[in-house]
Short mmCIF file of C-alpha atoms in Angstrom, two decimals:
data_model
loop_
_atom_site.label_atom_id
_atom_site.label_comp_id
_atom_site.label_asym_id
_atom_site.label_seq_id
_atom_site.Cartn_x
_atom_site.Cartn_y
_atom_site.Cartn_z
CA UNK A 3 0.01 27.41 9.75
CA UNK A 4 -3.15 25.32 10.24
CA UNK A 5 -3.25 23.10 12.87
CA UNK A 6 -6.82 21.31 11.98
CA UNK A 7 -8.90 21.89 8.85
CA UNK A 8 -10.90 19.47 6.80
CA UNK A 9 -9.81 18.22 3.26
CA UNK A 10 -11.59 16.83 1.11
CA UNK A 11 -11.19 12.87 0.64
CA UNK A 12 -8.48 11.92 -2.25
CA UNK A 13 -10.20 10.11 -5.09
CA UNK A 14 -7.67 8.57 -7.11
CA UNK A 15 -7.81 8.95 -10.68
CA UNK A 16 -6.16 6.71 -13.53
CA UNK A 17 -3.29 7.52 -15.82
CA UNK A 18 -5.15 8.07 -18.47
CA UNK A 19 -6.95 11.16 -17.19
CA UNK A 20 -3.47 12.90 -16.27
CA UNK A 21 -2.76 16.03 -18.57
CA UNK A 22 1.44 16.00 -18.23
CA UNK A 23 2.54 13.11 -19.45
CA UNK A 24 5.70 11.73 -17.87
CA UNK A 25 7.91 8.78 -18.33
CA UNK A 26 6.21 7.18 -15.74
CA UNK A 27 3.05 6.17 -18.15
CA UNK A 28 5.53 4.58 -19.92
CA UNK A 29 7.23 1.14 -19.99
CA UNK A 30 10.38 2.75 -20.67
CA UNK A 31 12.70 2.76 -17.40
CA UNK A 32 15.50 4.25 -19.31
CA UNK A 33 13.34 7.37 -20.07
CA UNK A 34 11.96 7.55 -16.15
CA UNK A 35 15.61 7.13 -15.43
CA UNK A 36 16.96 9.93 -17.60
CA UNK A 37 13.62 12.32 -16.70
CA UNK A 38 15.35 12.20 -12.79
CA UNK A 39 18.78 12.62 -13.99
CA UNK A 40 17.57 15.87 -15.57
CA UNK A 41 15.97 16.83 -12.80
CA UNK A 42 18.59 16.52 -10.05
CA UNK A 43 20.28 19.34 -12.05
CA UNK A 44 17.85 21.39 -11.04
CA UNK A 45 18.22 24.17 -8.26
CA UNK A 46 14.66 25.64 -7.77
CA UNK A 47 14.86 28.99 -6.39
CA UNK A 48 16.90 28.95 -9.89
CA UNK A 49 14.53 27.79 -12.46
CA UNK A 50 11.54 30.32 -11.10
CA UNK A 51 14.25 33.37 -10.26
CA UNK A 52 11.99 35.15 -13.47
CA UNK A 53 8.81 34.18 -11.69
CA UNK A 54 8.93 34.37 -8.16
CA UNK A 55 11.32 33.88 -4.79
CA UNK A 56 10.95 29.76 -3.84
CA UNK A 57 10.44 29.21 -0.03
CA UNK A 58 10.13 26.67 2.42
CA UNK A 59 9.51 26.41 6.09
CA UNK A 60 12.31 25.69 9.00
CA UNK A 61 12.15 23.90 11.83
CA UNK A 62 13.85 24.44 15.03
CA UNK A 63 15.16 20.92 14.57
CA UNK A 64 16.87 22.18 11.44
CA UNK A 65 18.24 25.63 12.02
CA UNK A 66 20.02 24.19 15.70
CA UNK A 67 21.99 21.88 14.03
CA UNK A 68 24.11 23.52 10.96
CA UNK A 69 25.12 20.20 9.11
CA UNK A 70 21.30 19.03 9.00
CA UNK A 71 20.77 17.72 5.78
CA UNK A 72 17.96 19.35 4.92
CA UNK A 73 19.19 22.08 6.32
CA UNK A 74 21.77 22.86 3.63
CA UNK A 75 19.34 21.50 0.96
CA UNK A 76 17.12 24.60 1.92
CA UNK A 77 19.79 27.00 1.53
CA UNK A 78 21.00 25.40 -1.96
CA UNK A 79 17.33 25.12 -3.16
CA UNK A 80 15.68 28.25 -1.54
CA UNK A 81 16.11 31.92 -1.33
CA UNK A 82 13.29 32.32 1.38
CA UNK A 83 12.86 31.02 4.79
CA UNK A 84 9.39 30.99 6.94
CA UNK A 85 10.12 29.69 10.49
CA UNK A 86 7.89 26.41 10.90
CA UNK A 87 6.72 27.40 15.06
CA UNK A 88 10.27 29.48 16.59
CA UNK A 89 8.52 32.78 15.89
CA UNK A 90 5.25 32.16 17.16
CA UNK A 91 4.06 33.90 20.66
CA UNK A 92 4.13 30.24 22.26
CA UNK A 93 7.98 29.78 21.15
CA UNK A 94 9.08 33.26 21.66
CA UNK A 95 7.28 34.96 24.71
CA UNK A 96 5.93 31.04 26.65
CA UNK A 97 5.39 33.23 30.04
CA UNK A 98 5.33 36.60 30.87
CA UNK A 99 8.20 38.61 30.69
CA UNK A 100 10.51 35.51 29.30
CA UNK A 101 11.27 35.57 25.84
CA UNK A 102 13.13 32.83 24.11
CA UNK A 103 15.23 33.99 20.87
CA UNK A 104 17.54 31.18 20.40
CA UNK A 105 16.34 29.74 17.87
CA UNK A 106 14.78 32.88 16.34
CA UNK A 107 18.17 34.24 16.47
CA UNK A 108 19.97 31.12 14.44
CA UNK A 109 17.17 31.37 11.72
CA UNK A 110 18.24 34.79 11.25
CA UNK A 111 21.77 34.38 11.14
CA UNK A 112 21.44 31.41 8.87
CA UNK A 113 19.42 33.23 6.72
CA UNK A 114 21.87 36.19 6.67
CA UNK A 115 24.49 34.10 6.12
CA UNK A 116 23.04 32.39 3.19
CA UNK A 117 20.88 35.33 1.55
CA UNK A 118 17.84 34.02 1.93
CA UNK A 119 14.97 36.49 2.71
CA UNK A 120 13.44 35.39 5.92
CA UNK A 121 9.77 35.98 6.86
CA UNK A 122 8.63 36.25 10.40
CA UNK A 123 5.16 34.40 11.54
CA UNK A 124 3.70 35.14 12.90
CA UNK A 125 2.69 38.17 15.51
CA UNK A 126 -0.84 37.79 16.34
CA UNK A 127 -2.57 34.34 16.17
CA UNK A 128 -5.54 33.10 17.82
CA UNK A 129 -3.53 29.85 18.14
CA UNK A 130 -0.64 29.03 20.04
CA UNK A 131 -0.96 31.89 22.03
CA UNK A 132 -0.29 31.37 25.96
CA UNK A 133 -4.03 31.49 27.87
CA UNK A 134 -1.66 34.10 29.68
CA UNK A 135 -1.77 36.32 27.46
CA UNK A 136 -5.48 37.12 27.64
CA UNK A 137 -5.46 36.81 31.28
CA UNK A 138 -4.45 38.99 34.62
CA UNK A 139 -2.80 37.91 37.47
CA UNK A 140 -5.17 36.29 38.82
CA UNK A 141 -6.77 34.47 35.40
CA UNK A 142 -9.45 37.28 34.62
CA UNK A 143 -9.80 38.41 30.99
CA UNK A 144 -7.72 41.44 30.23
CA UNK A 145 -9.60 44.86 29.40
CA UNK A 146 -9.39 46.29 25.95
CA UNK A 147 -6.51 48.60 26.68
CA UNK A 148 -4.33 45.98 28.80
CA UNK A 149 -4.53 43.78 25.75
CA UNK A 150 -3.31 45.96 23.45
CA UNK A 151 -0.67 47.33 25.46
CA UNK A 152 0.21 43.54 25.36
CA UNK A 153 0.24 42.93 22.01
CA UNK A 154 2.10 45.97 21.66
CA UNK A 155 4.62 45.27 24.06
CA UNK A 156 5.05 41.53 22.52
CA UNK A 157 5.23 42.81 18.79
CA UNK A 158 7.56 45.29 19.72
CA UNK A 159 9.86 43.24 21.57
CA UNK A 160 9.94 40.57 18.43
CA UNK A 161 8.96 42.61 15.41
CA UNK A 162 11.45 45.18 17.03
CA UNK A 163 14.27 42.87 17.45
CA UNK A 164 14.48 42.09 13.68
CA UNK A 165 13.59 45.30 12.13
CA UNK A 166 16.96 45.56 9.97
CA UNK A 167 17.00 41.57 9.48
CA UNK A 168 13.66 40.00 8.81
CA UNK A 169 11.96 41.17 5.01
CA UNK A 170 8.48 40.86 6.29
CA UNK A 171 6.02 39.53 8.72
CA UNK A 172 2.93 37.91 8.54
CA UNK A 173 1.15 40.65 11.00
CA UNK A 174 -2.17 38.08 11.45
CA UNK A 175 -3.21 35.06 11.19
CA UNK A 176 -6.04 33.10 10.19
CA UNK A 177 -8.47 35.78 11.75
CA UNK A 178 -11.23 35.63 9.17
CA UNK A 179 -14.00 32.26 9.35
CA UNK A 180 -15.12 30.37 6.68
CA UNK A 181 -17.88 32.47 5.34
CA UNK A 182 -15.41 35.74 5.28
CA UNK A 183 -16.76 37.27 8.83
CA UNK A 184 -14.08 37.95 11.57
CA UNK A 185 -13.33 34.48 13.89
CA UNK A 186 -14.37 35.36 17.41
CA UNK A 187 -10.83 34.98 18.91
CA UNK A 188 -9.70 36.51 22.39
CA UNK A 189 -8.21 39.61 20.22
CA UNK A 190 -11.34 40.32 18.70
CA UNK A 191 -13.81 39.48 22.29
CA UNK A 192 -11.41 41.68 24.33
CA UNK A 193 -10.58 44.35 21.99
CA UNK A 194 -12.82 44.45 19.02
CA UNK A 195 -12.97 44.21 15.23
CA UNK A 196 -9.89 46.63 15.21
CA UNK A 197 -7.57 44.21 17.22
CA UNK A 198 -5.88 43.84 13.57
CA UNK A 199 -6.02 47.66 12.61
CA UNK A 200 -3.57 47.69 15.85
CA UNK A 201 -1.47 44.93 14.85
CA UNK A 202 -0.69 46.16 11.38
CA UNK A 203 0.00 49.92 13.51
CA UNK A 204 1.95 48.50 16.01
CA UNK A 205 3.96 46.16 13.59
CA UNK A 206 4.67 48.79 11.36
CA UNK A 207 6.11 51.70 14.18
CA UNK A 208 8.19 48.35 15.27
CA UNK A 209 9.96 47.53 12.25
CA UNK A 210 8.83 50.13 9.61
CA UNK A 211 11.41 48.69 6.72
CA UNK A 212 9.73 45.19 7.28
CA UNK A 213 6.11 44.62 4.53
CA UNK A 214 3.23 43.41 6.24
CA UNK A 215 1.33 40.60 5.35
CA UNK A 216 -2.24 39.08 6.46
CA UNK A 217 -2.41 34.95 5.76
CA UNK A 218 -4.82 32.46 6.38
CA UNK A 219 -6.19 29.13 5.00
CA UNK A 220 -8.71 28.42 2.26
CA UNK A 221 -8.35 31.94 0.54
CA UNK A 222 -9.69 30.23 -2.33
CA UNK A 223 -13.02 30.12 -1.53
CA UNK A 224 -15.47 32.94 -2.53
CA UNK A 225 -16.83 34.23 0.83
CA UNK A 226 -13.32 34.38 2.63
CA UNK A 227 -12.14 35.88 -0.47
CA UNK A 228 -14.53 38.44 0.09
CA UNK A 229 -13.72 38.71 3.47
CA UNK A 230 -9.92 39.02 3.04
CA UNK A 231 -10.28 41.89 0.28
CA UNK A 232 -12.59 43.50 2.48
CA UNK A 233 -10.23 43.38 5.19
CA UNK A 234 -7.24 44.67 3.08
CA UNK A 235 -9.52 47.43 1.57
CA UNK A 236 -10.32 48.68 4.91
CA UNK A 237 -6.44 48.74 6.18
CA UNK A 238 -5.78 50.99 3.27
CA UNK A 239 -8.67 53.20 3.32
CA UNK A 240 -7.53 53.86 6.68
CA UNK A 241 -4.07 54.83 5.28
CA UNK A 242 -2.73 51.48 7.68
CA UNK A 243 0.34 50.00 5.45
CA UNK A 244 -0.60 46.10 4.03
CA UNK A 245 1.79 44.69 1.48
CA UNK A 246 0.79 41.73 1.09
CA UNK A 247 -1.57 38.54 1.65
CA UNK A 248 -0.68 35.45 2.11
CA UNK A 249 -2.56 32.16 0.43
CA UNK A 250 -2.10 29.33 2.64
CA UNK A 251 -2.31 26.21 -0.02
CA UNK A 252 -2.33 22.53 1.87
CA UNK A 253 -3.93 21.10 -0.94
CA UNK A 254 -4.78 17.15 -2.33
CA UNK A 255 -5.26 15.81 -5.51
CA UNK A 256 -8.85 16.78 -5.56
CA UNK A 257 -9.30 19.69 -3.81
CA UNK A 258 -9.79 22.84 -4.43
CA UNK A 259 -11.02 23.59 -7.92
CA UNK A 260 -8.06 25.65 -9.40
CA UNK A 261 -10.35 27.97 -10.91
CA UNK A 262 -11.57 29.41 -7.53
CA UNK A 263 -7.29 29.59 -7.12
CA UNK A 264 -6.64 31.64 -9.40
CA UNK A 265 -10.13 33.63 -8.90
CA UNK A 266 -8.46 35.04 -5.77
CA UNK A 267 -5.38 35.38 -6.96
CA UNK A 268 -6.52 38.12 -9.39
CA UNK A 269 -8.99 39.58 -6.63
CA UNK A 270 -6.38 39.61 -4.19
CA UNK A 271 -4.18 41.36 -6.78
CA UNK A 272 -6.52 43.91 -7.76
CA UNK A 273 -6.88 45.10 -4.19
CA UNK A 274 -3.03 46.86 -5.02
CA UNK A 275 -1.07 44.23 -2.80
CA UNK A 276 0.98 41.62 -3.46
CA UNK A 277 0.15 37.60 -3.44
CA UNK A 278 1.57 35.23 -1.12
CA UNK A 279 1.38 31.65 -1.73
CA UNK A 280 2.26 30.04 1.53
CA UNK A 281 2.57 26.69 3.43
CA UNK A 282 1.87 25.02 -0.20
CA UNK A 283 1.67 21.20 -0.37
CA UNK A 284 -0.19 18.41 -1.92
CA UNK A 285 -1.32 15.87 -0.26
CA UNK A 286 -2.35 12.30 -2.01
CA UNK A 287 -3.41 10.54 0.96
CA UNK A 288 -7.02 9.84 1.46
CA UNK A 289 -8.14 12.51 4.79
CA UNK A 290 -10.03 10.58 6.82
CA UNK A 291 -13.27 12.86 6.98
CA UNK A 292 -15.35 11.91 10.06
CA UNK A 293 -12.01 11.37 12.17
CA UNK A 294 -13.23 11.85 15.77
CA UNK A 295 -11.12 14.45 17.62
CA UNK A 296 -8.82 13.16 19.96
CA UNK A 297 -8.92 9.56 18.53
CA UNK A 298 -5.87 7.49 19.12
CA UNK A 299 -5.89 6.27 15.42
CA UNK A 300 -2.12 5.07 15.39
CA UNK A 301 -3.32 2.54 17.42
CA UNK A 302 -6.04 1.16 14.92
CA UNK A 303 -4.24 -1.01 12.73
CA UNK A 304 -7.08 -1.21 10.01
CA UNK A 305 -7.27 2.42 9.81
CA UNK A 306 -3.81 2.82 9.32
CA UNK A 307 -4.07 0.73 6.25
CA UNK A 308 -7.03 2.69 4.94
CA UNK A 309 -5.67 5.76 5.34
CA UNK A 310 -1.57 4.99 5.02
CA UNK A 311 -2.11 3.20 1.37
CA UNK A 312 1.91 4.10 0.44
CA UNK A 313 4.63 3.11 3.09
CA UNK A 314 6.29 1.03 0.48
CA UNK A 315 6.25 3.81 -2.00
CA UNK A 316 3.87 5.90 -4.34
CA UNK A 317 2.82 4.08 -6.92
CA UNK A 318 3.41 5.86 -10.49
CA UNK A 319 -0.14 6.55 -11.07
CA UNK A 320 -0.49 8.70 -8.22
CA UNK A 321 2.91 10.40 -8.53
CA UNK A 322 1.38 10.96 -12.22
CA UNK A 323 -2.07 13.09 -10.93
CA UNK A 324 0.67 14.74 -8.38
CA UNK A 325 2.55 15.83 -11.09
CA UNK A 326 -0.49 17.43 -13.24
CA UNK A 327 -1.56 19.43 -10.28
CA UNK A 328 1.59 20.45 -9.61
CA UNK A 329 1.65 21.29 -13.15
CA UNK A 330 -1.42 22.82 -13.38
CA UNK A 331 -0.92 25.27 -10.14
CA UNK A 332 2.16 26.64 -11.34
CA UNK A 333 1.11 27.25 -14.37
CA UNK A 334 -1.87 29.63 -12.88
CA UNK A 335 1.11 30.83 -10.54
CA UNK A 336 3.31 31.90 -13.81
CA UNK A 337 0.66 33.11 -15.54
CA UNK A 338 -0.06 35.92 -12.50
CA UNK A 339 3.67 36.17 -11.58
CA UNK A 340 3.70 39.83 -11.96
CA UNK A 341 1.77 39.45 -8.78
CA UNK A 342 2.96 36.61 -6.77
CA UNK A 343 6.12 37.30 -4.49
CA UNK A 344 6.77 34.08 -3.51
CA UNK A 345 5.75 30.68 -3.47
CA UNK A 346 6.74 28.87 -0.60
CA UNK A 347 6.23 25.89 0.51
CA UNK A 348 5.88 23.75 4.14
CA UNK A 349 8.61 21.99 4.49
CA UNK A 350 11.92 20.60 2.85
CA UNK A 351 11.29 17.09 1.75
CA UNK A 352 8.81 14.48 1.91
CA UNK A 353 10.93 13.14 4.84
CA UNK A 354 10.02 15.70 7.22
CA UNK A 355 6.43 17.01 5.59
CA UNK A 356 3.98 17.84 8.81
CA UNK A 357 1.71 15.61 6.17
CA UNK A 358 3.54 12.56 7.92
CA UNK A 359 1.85 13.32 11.34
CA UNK A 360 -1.87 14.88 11.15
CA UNK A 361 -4.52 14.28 11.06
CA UNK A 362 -2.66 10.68 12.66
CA UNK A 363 0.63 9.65 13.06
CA UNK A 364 3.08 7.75 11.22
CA UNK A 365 1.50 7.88 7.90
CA UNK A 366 3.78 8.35 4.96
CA UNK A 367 2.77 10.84 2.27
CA UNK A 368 4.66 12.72 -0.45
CA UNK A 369 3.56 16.40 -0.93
CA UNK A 370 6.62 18.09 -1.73
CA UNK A 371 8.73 18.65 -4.58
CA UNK A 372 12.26 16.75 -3.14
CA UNK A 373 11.38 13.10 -1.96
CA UNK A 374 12.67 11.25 0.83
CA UNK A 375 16.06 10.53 0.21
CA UNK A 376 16.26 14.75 -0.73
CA UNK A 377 15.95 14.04 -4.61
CA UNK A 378 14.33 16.74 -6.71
CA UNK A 379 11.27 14.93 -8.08
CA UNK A 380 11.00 13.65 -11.94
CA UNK A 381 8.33 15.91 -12.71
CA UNK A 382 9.98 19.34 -11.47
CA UNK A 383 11.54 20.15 -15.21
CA UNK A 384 8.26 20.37 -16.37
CA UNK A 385 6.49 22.90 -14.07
#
């Protein structure tokens, strides 16, 4: 997932302007009332089973302790599973030659148990990936072939592990920058542009049952669009298998334009793979835009207050412009369901959100589609 990106600031909107219309414009409590009495009827990965599989993300928290909560509300609510950090090089392989699958192991089982398809992420990132590594024995760069023995050794070990019991993996990660060229990461310094040509190779000789996925962040805009279809074109021309991309979506009640969604949605699509929608949430906290890095900002009382406007509660307004974009992205996601394999989204409930903690601390937001006390939210019929 992304660790740090740049959102742009919430502008709150009135009532008025919201397209759904829920209860919560209203004066009538009894209506509000009954709107979340229909809705706690509601089992999700139910009400889109015609559309797409629902998914959320697990946390190690979660999956090592089998009566968590939220736990058992993600295997009630969801028939997909992403683990949240247990599969990621830093989790799984921290030094050399020690791998940790604890974890990695219980998310499978749990997911076997409860037949939920579980997708693995992620195999080669950029970011938390040991310094180690990139490095020799005595901390010098690796040469082009030592890395990619590495990386084939790692993805073997994991990817190879699960080949009968995880559905796919998201291969790479967030390799592409902003304006669609490739980030200069370690894997592309050391070995080149065709570190992911080898990843997609290697993942697929390791579990060759599994699909293979590339995902990264703000897909939506037109030069990593282009970047992204020219990396999936590429894979194929080269006869290297690529199922799938995934759409990372942390979104806000502003931001992005829709339009340029859906824009790569059917660009992505037309490319011959399947769609992805991954790490989706919506934000309605303000992002506090020229946030220094590094800042201790949970000590600055007045820009807790700025930026933490809701720890007694969202007001109805806001859940109202919360609603129409939710509204308003599934219905784009619906419309191009013949596409989209999944929707999944960052987290269980509101409680838990990775919202709560970045870009500061202890801020309370309410992203998600269950709340904090794990209630499917009013608006949920309608989408």
């Amino acid at each position: 997932m992304l660790t740090k990106k740049t959102l742009n600031k919430t502008i709150l909107i009135g009532c008025a302007s919201v397209v759904l219309i829920i209860s919560g414009c209203k004066s009538d409590n009894g209506a509000a009332a009954n709107t979340q009495a229909v809705a706690q009827n509601i089992i999700l990965k139910d009400k889109f089973a015609d559309n797409f599989k629902i998914g959320t993300a697990i946390s190690k928290a979660q999956v090592l302790n089998p009566s968590d909560p939220e736990l058992l509300l993600a295997a009630k609510h969801f028939n997909t599973f992403t683990p949240e950090n247990s599969m990621k090089w830093e989790s799984v392989n921290p030094l050399p030659n020690e791998y940790q699958f604890d974890v990695a192991d219980a998310l499978v089982n749990f997911a076997k148990k409860n037949n939920q398809q579980l997708i693995g992420h992620t195999l080669v990132w950029h970011s938390q990936t040991p310094d180690w590594v990139f490095e020799d024995h005595s901390g010098n760069l690796l040469k082009r072939e030592q890395l990619l023995e590495r990386m084939q050794h790692h993805i073997k070990t994991v990817a190879g592990r699960y080949a009968d019991q995880i559905f796919a993996w998201d291969v790479v990660n967030e390799a592409l920058n902003e304006d669609g060229t490739l980030r200069e990461s370690k894997w592309q310094q050391i070995i080149g542009d065709d570190f992911i040509e080898h990843a997609f190779m290697f993942a697929h000789q390791a579990a060759p049952k599994a699909k293979l996925y590339y995902n990264d962040y703000n897909m939506f805009k037109p030069e990593k669009r282009a970047g992204a279809v020219a990396l999936i074109n590429r894979l194929k021309q080269k006869g290297i298998q690529i199922d799938g991309v995934g759409m990372q979506a942390h979104y806000s009640l502003d931001y992005p334009d829709f339009a340029e969604v859906e824009d790569s949605i059917v660009a992505f699509a037309a490319t011959g793979v399947d769609v992805m929608i991954t790490e989706l949430d919506i934000s309605v906290l303000p992002f506090p835009e020229n946030l220094a890095e590094g800042a201790d900002v949970s000590l600055d009382i007045a820009l807790q207050q700025q930026y933490n406007p809701y720890k007694a509660g969202i007001p109805k307004d806001v859940e109202q412009q919360l609603a129409s974009r939710y509204q308003a992205l599934f219905s784009i996601y619906k419309k191009h369901s013949d596409r989209i394999g999944r929707v999944t989204f960052w987290g269980v409930s509101d409680k838990q959100t990775w919202r709560n903690g970045w870009p500061m601390q202890g801020r309370t937001d309410y992203p998600l589609l269950i709340d904090r006390n794990m209630q499917i939210k009013g608006f949920v019929d309608s989408l």
